mmCIF file of C-alpha atoms in Angstrom:
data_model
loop_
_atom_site.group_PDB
_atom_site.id
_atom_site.type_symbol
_atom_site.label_atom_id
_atom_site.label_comp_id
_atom_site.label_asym_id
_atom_site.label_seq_id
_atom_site.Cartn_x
_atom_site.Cartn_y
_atom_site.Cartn_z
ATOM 1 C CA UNK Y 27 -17.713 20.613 -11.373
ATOM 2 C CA UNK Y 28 -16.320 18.296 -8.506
ATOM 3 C CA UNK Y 29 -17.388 15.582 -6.951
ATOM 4 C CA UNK Y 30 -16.677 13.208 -3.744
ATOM 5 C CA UNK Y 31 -14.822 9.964 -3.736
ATOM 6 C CA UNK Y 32 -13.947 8.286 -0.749
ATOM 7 C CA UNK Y 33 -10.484 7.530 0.497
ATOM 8 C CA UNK Y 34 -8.522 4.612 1.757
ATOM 9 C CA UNK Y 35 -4.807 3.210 3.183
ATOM 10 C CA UNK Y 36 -1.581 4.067 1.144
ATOM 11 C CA UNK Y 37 -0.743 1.075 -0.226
ATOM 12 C CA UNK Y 38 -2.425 -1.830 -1.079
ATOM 13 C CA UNK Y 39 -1.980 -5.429 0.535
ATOM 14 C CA UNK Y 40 -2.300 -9.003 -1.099
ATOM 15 C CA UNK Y 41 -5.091 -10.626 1.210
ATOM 16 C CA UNK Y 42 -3.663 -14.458 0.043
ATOM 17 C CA UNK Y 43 -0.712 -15.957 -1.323
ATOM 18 C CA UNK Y 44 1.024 -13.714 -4.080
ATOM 19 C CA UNK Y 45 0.681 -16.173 -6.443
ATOM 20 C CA UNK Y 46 -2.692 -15.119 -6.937
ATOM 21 C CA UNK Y 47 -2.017 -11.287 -7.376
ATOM 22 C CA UNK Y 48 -2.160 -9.634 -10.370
ATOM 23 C CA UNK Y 49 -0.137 -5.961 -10.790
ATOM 24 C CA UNK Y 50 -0.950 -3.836 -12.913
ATOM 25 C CA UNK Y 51 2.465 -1.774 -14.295
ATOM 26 C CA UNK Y 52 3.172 1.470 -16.488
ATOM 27 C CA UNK Y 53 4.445 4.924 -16.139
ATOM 28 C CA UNK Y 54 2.939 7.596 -13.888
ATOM 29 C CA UNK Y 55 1.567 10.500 -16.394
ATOM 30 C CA UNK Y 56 0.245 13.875 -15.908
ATOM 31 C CA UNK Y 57 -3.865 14.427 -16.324
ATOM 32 C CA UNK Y 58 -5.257 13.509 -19.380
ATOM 33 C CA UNK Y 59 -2.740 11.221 -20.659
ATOM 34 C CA UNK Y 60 -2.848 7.767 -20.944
ATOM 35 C CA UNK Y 61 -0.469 4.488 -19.746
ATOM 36 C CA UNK Y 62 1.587 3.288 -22.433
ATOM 37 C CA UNK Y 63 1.674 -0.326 -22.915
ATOM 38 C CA UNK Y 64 4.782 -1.615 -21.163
ATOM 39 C CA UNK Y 65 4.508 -5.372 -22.017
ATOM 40 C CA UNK Y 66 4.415 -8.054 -19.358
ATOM 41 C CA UNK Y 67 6.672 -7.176 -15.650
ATOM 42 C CA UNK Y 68 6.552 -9.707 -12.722
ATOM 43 C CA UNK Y 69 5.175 -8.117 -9.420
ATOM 44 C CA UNK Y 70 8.543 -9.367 -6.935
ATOM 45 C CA UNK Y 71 7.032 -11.035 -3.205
ATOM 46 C CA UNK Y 72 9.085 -10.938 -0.330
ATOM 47 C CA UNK Y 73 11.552 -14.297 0.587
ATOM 48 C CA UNK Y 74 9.348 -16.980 1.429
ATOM 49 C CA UNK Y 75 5.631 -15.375 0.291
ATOM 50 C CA UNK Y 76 5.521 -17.338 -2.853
ATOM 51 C CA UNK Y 77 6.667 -17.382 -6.623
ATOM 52 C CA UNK Y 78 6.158 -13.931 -8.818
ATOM 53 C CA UNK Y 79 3.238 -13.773 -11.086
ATOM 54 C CA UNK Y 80 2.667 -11.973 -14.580
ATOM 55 C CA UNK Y 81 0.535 -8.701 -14.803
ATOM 56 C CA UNK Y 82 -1.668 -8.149 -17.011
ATOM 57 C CA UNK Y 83 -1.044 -6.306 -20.024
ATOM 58 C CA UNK Y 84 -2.910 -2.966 -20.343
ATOM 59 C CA UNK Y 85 -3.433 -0.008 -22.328
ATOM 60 C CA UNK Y 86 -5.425 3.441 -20.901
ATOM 61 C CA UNK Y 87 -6.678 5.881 -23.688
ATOM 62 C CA UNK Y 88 -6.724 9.352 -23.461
ATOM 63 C CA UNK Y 89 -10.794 9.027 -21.823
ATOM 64 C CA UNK Y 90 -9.502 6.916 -19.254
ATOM 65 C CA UNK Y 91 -10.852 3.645 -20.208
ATOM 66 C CA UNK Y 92 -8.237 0.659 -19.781
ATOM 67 C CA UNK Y 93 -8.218 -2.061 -21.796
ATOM 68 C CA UNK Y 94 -6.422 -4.947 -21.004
ATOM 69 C CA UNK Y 95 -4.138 -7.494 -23.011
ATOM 70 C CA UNK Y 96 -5.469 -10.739 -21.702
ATOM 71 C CA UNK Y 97 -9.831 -10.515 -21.602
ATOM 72 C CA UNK Y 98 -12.032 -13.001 -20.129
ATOM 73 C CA UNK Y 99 -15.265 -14.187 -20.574
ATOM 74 C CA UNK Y 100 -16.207 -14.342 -16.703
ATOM 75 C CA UNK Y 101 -13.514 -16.470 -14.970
ATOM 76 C CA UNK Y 102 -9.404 -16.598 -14.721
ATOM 77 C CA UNK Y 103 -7.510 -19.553 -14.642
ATOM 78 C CA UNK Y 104 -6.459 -18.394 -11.028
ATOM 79 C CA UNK Y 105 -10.336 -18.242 -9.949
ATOM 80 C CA UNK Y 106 -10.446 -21.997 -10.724
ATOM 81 C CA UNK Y 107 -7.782 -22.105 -7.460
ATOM 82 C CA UNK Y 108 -9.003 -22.895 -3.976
ATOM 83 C CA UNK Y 109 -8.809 -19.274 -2.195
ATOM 84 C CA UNK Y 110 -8.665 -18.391 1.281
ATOM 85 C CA UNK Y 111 -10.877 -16.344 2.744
ATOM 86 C CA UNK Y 112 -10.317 -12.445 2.418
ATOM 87 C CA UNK Y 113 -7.689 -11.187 4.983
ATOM 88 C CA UNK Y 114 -5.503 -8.508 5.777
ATOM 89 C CA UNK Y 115 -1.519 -9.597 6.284
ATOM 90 C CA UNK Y 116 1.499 -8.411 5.831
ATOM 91 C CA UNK Y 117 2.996 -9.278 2.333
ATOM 92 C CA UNK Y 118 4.312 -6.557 0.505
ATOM 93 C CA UNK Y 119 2.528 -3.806 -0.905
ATOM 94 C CA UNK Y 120 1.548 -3.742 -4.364
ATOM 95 C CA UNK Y 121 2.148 -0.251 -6.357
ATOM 96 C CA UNK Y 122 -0.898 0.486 -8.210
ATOM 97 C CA UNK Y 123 0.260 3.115 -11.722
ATOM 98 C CA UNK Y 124 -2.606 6.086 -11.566
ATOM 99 C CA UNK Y 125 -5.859 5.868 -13.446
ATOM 100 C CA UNK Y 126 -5.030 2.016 -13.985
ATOM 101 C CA UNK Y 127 -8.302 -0.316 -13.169
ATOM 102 C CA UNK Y 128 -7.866 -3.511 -13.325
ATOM 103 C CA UNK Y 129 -8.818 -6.228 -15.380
ATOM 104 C CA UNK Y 130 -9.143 -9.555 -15.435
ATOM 105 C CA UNK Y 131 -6.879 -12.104 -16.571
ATOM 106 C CA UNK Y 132 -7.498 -14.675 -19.615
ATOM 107 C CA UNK Y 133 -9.741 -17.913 -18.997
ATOM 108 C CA UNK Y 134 -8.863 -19.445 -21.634
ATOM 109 C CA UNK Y 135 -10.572 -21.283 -25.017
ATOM 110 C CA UNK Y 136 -13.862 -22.899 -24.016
ATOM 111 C CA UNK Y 137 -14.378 -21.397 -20.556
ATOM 112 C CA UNK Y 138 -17.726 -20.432 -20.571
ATOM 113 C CA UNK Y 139 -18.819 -16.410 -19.347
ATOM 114 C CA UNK Y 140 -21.149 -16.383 -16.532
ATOM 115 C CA UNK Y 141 -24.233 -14.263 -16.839
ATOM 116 C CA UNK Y 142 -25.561 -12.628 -14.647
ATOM 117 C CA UNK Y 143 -24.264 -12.007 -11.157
ATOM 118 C CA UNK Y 144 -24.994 -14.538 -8.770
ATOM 119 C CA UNK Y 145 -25.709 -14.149 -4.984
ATOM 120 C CA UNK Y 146 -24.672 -17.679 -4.330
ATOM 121 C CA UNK Y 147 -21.229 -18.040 -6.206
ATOM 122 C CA UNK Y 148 -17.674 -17.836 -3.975
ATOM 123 C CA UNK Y 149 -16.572 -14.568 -4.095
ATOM 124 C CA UNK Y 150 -12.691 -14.341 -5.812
ATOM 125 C CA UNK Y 151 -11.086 -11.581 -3.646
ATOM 126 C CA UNK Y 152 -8.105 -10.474 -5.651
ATOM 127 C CA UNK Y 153 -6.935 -8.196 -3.118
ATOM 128 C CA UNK Y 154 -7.604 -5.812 -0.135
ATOM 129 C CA UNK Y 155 -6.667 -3.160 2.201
ATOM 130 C CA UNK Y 156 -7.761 -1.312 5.273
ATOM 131 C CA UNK Y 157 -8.537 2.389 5.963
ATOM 132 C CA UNK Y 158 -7.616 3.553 9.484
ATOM 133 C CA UNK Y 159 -8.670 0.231 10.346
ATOM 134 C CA UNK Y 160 -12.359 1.159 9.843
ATOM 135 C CA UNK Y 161 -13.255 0.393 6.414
ATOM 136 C CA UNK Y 162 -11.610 -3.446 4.475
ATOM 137 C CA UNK Y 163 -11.575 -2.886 0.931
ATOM 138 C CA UNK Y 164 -11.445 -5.334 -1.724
ATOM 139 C CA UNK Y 165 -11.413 -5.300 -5.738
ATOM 140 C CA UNK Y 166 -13.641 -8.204 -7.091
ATOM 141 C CA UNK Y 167 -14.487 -9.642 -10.388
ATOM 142 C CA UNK Y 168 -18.312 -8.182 -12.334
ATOM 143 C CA UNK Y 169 -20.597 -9.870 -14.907
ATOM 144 C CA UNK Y 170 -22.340 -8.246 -17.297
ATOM 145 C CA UNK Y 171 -26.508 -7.520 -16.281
ATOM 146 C CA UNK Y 172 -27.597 -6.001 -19.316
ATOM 147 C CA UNK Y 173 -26.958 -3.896 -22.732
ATOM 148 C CA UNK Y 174 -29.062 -1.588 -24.219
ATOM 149 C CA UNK Y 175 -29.399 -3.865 -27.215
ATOM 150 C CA UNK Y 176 -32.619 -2.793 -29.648
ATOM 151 C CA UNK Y 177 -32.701 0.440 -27.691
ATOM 152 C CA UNK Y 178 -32.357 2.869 -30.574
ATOM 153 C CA UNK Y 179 -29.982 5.072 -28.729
ATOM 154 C CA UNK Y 180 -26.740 6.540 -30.474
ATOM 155 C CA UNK Y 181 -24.464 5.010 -27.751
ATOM 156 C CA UNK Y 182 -23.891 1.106 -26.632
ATOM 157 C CA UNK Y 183 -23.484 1.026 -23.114
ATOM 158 C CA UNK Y 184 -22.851 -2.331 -21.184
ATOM 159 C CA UNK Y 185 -23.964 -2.408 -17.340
ATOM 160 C CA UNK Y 186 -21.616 -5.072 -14.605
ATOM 161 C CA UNK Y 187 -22.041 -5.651 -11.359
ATOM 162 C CA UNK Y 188 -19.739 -7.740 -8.594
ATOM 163 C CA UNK Y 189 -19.987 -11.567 -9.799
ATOM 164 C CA UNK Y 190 -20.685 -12.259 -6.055
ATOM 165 C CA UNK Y 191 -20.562 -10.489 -2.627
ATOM 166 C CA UNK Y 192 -19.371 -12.625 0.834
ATOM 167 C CA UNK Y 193 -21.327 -11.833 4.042
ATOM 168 C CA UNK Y 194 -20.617 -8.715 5.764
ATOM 169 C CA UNK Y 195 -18.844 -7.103 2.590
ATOM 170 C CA UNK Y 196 -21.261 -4.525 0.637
ATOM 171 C CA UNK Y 197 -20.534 -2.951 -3.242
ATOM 172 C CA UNK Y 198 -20.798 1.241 -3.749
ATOM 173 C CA UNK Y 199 -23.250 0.669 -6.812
ATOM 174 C CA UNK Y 200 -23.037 -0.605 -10.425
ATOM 175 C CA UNK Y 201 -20.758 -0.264 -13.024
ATOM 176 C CA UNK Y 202 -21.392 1.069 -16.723
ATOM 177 C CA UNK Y 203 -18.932 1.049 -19.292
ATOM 178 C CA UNK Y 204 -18.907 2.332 -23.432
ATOM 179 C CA UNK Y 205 -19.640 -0.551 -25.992
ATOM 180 C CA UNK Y 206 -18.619 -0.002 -29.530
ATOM 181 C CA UNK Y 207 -22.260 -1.994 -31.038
ATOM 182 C CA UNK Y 208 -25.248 -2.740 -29.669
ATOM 183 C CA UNK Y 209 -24.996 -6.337 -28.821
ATOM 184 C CA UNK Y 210 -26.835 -8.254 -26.167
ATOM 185 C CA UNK Y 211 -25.438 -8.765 -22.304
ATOM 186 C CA UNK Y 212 -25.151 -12.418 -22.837
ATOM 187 C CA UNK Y 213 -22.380 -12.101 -25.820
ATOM 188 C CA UNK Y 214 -18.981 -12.931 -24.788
ATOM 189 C CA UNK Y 215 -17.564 -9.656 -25.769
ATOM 190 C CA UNK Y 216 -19.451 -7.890 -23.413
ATOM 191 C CA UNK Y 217 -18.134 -10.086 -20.648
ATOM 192 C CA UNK Y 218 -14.505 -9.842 -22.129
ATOM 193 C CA UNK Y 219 -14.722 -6.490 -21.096
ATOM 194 C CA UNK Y 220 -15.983 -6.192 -17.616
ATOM 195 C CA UNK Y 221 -14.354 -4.094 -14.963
ATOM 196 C CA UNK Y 222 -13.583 -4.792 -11.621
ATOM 197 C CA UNK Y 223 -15.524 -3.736 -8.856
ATOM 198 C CA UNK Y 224 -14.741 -2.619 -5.405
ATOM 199 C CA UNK Y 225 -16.520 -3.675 -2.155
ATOM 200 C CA UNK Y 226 -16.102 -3.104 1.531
ATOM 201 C CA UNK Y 227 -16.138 -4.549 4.742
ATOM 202 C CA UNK Y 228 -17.320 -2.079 7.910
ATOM 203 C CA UNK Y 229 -14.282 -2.824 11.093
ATOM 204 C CA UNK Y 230 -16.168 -0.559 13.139
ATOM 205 C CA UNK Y 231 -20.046 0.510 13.156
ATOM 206 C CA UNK Y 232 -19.192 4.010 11.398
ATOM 207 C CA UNK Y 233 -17.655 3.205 8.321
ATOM 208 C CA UNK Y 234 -20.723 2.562 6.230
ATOM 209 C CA UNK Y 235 -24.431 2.241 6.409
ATOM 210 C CA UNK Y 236 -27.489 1.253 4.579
ATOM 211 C CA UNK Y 237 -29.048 3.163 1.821
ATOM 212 C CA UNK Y 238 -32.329 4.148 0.910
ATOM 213 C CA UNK Y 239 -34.520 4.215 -2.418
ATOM 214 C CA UNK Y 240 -36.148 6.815 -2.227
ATOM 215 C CA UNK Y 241 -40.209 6.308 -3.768
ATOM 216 C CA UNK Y 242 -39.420 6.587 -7.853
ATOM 217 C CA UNK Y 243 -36.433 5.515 -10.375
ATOM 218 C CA UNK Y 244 -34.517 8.455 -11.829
ATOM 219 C CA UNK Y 245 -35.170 6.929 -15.012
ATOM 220 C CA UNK Y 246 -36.767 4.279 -16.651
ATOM 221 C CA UNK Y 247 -35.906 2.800 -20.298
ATOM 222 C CA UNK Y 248 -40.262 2.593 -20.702
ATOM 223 C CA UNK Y 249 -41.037 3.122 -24.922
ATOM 224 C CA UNK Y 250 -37.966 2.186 -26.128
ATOM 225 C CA UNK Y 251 -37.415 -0.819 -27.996
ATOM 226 C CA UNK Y 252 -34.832 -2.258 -25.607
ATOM 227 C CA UNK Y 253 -34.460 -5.718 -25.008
ATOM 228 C CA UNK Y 254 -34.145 -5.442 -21.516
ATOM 229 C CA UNK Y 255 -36.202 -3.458 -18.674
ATOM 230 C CA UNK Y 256 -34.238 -1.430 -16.899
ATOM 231 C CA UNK Y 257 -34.609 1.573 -14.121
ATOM 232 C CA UNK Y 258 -32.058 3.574 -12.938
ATOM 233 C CA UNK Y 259 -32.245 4.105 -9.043
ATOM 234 C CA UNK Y 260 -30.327 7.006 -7.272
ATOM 235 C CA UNK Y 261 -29.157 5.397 -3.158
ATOM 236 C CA UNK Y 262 -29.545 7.571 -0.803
ATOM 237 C CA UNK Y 263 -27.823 7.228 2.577
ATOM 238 C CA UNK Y 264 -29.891 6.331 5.782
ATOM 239 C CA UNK Y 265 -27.877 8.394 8.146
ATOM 240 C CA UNK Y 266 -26.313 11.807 7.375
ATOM 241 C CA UNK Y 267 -22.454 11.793 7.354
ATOM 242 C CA UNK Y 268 -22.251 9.324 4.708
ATOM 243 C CA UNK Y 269 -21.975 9.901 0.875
ATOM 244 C CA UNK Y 270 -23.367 7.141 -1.654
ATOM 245 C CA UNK Y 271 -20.688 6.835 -4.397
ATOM 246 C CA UNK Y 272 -22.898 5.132 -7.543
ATOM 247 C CA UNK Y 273 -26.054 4.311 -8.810
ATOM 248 C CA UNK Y 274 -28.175 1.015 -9.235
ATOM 249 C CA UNK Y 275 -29.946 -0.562 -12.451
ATOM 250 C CA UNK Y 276 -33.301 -2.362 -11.719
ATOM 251 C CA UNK Y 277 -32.890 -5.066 -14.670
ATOM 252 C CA UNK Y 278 -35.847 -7.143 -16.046
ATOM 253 C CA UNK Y 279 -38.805 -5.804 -12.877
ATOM 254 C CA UNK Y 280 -40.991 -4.574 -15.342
ATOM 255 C CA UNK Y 281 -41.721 -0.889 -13.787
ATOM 256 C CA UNK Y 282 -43.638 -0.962 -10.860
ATOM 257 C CA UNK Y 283 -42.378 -1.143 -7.445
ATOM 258 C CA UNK Y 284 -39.130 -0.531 -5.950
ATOM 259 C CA UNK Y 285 -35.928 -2.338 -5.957
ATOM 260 C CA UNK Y 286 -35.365 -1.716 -1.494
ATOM 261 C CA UNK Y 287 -35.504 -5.160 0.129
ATOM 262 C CA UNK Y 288 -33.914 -6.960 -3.096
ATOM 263 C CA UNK Y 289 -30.867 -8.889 -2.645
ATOM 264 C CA UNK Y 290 -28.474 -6.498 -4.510
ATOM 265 C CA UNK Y 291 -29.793 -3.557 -2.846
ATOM 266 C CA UNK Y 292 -29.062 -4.781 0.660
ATOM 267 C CA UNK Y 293 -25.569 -5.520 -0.824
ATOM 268 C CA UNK Y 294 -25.182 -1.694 -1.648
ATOM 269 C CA UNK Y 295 -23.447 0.903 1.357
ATOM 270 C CA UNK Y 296 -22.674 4.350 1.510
ATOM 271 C CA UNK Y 297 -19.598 5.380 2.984
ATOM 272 C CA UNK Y 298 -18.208 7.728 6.001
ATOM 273 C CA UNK Y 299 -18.098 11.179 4.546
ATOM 274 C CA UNK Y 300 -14.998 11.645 6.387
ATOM 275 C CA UNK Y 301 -13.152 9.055 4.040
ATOM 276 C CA UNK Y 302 -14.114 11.328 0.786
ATOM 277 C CA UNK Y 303 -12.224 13.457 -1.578
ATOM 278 C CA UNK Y 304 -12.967 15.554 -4.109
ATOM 279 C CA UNK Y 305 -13.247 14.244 -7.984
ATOM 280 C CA UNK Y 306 -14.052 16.130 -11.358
ATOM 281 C CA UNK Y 307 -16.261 14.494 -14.026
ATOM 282 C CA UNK Y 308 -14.999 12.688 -16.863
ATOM 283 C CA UNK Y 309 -16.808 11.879 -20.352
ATOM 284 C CA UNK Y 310 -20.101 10.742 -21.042
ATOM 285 C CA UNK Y 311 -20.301 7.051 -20.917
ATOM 286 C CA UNK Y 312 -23.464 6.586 -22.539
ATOM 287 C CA UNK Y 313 -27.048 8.525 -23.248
ATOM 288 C CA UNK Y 314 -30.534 7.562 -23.967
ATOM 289 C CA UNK Y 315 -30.464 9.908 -26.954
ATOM 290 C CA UNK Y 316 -32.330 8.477 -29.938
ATOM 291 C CA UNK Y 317 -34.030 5.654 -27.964
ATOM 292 C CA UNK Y 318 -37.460 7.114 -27.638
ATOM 293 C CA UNK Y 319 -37.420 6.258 -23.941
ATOM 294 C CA UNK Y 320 -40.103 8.408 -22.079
ATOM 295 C CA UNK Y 321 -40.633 6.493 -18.971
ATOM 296 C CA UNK Y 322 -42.379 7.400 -15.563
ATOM 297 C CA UNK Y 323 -39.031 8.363 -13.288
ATOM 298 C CA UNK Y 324 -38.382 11.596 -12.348
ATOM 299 C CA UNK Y 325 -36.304 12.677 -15.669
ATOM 300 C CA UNK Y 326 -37.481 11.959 -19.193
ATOM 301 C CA UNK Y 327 -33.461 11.928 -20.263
ATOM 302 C CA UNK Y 328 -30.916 10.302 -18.613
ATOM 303 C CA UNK Y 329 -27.047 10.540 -19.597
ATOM 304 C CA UNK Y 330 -23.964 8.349 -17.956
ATOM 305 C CA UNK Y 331 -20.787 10.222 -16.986
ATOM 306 C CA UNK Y 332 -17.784 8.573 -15.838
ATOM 307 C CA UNK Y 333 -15.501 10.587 -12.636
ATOM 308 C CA UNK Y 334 -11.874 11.245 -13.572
ATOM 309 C CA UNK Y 335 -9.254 13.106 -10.872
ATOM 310 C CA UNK Y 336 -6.377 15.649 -11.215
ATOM 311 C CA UNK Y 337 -4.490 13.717 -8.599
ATOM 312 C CA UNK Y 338 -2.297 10.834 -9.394
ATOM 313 C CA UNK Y 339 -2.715 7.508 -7.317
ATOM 314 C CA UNK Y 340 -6.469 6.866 -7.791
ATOM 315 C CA UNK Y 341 -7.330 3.150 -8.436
ATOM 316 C CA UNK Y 342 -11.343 3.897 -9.817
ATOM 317 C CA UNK Y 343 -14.044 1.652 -8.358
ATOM 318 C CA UNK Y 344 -15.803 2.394 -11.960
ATOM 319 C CA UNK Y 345 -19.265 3.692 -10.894
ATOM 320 C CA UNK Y 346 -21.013 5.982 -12.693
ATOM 321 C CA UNK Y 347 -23.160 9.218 -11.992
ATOM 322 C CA UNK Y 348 -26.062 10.563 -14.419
ATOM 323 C CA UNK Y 349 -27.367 13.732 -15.748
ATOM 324 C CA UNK Y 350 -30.740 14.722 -16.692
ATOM 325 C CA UNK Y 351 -29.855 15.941 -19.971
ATOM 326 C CA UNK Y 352 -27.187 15.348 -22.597
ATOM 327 C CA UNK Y 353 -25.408 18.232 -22.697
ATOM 328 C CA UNK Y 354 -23.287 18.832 -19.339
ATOM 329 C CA UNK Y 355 -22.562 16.534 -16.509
ATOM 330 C CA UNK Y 356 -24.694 16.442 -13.771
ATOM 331 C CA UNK Y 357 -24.779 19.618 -11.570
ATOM 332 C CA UNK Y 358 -24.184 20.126 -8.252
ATOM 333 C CA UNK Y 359 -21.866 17.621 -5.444
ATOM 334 C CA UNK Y 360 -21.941 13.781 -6.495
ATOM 335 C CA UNK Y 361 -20.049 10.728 -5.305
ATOM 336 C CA UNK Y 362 -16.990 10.400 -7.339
ATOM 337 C CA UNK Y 363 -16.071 6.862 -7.613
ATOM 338 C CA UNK Y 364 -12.545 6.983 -6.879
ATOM 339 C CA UNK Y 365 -10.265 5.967 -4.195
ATOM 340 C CA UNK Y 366 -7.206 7.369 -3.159
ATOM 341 C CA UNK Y 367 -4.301 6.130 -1.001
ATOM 342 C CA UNK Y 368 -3.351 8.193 1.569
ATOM 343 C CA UNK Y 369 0.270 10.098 1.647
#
């Protein structure tokens, strides 16, 4: 069944001194294959734009999830370094390997995670880009915002979300990714894991616009055993010609009201149609199955499903879509969090 993801520049530009950007490396393969681990390369800048750094190590499975060499619990070493602000120049493009999202690099012993997400923390760009000088890009760090820990449910799912968003940018919705226990969202190895996240930055008044919530949650987590509250919420774009490309978790509101007018959900944007491409559907990230969740939203099951692409080149923001059932992904046209660089 396809989907939509939205699409952006060709290559990818370091927005500050290379010392500061990670690459990730590995071998282009065909769909449904993995990376291969290819140890540690240095990503080369041009004379005069600063020494080479070390990539981080990664591995991609056969499902498409990456998992990196060097984890974190919130923070890099390199986050601890006075950055500019986010810019567009001209160093030299950085090749991004297909189906490779990346992670972050180690903190080190000691360096405590950060839980959760925090509106007023300086945002570490790690890099950006520009689509027909319409649309900045940038891939940013997440925290963890909660777990389904106590929930019952067959699957462990952790939920991230961008660590911290600078004025002007916006996110494309929240990020979900397979846990292997149930543990809580404040444990370290949930935070060791976290994605990155994309967000944008509108150059003209086209390229995005706000998004709607609509009057009830798709789902809510209501008779489970959960530790956490949680609601799923479905954006819907305030203008036609625009697609949302993920989904938002209402954490710890109890379940009344409606997330519209929070903080995060002002952060959120959906994007030009005319920047999106077609995606398929991957595997199911995670399912309420087993939980005994029968809350008031408008489905009574609720499955995660991760977007995957037949195309080589994608760099994944990692959203998420949902289903109302466990059995096939969801039906119909969805955003399909991917981004791909033009030819």
């Amino acid at each position: 069944m396809p989907g939509v993801g939205f699409m952006v520049a060709r290559e990818w530009m370091a927005c500050y001194p290379p010392t500061f950007i990670e690459k990730p490396c590995g071998r282009q393969l065909g769909v449904g294959r993995g990376l291969e681990r290819r140890g540690r390369r240095r990503a080369r800048m041009p004379q005069g734009g600063g020494k080479s750094v070390e990539s981080c190590e990664f591995l991609q499975d056969s499902i498409g999830s990456t998992r990196a060499g060097d984890h974190t619990g919130a923070r890099s070493e390199r986050a601890d370094r006075a950055l500019p602000p986010p810019r567009l120049c001209a160093f030299a493009p950085l090749r991004l390997c297909a189906f490779a999202p990346l992670r972050r690099a180690s903190a080190g012993p000691g360096r405590p995670a950060v839980f959760p997400p925090s509106s007023q923390q300086e945002t570490t760009i790690i890099m950006t880009t520009s689509f027909a000088e319409s649309l900045a890009i940038a891939i940013v760090p997440t925290a963890p915002i909660y777990t389904d820990y106590g929930s019952g449910a067959s699957l462990n799912v952790a939920i991230y979300r961008p660590v911290s968003i600078p004025d002007g940018w916006y996110y494309l919705g929240d990020l979900a990714v397979s846990l292997p226990s149930s543990v809580p969202y404040t444990s370290p190895a949930v935070a060791n894991i976290a994605p990155y996240a994309v967000i944008v930055q509108p150059l003209d008044g086209n390229a995005v616009c706000p998004v709607n919530a609509g009057t009830q949650a798709l789902w809510t987590d209501q008779h489970s055993d959960g530790a956490q509250d949680i609601e799923i919420w479905a954006p819907q774009p305030a203008k036609q010609g625009y697609t949302a490309l993920g989904l938002f978790a209402w954490v710890g509101e109890g379940y009344e009201g409606s997330p519209a007018g929070s903080f995060w959900w002002n952060k959120l944007a959906a994007i030009n149609s005319s920047y999106v491409k077609p995606g398929e559907f991957g595997r199911m990230i995670w399912s309420d199955q087993n939980s005994g969740a029968k809350g008031g939203g408008q489905w009574g099951d609720i499955a995660f499903w991760s977007i995957t692409t037949s195309q080589l080149g994608l760099i994944p923001t990692n959203t998420f879509v949902a289903a109302s059932d466990y059995s096939s992904p969801p039906v119909g046209l969805v955003p399909a969090p991917n981004i791909l660089p033009t030819l």
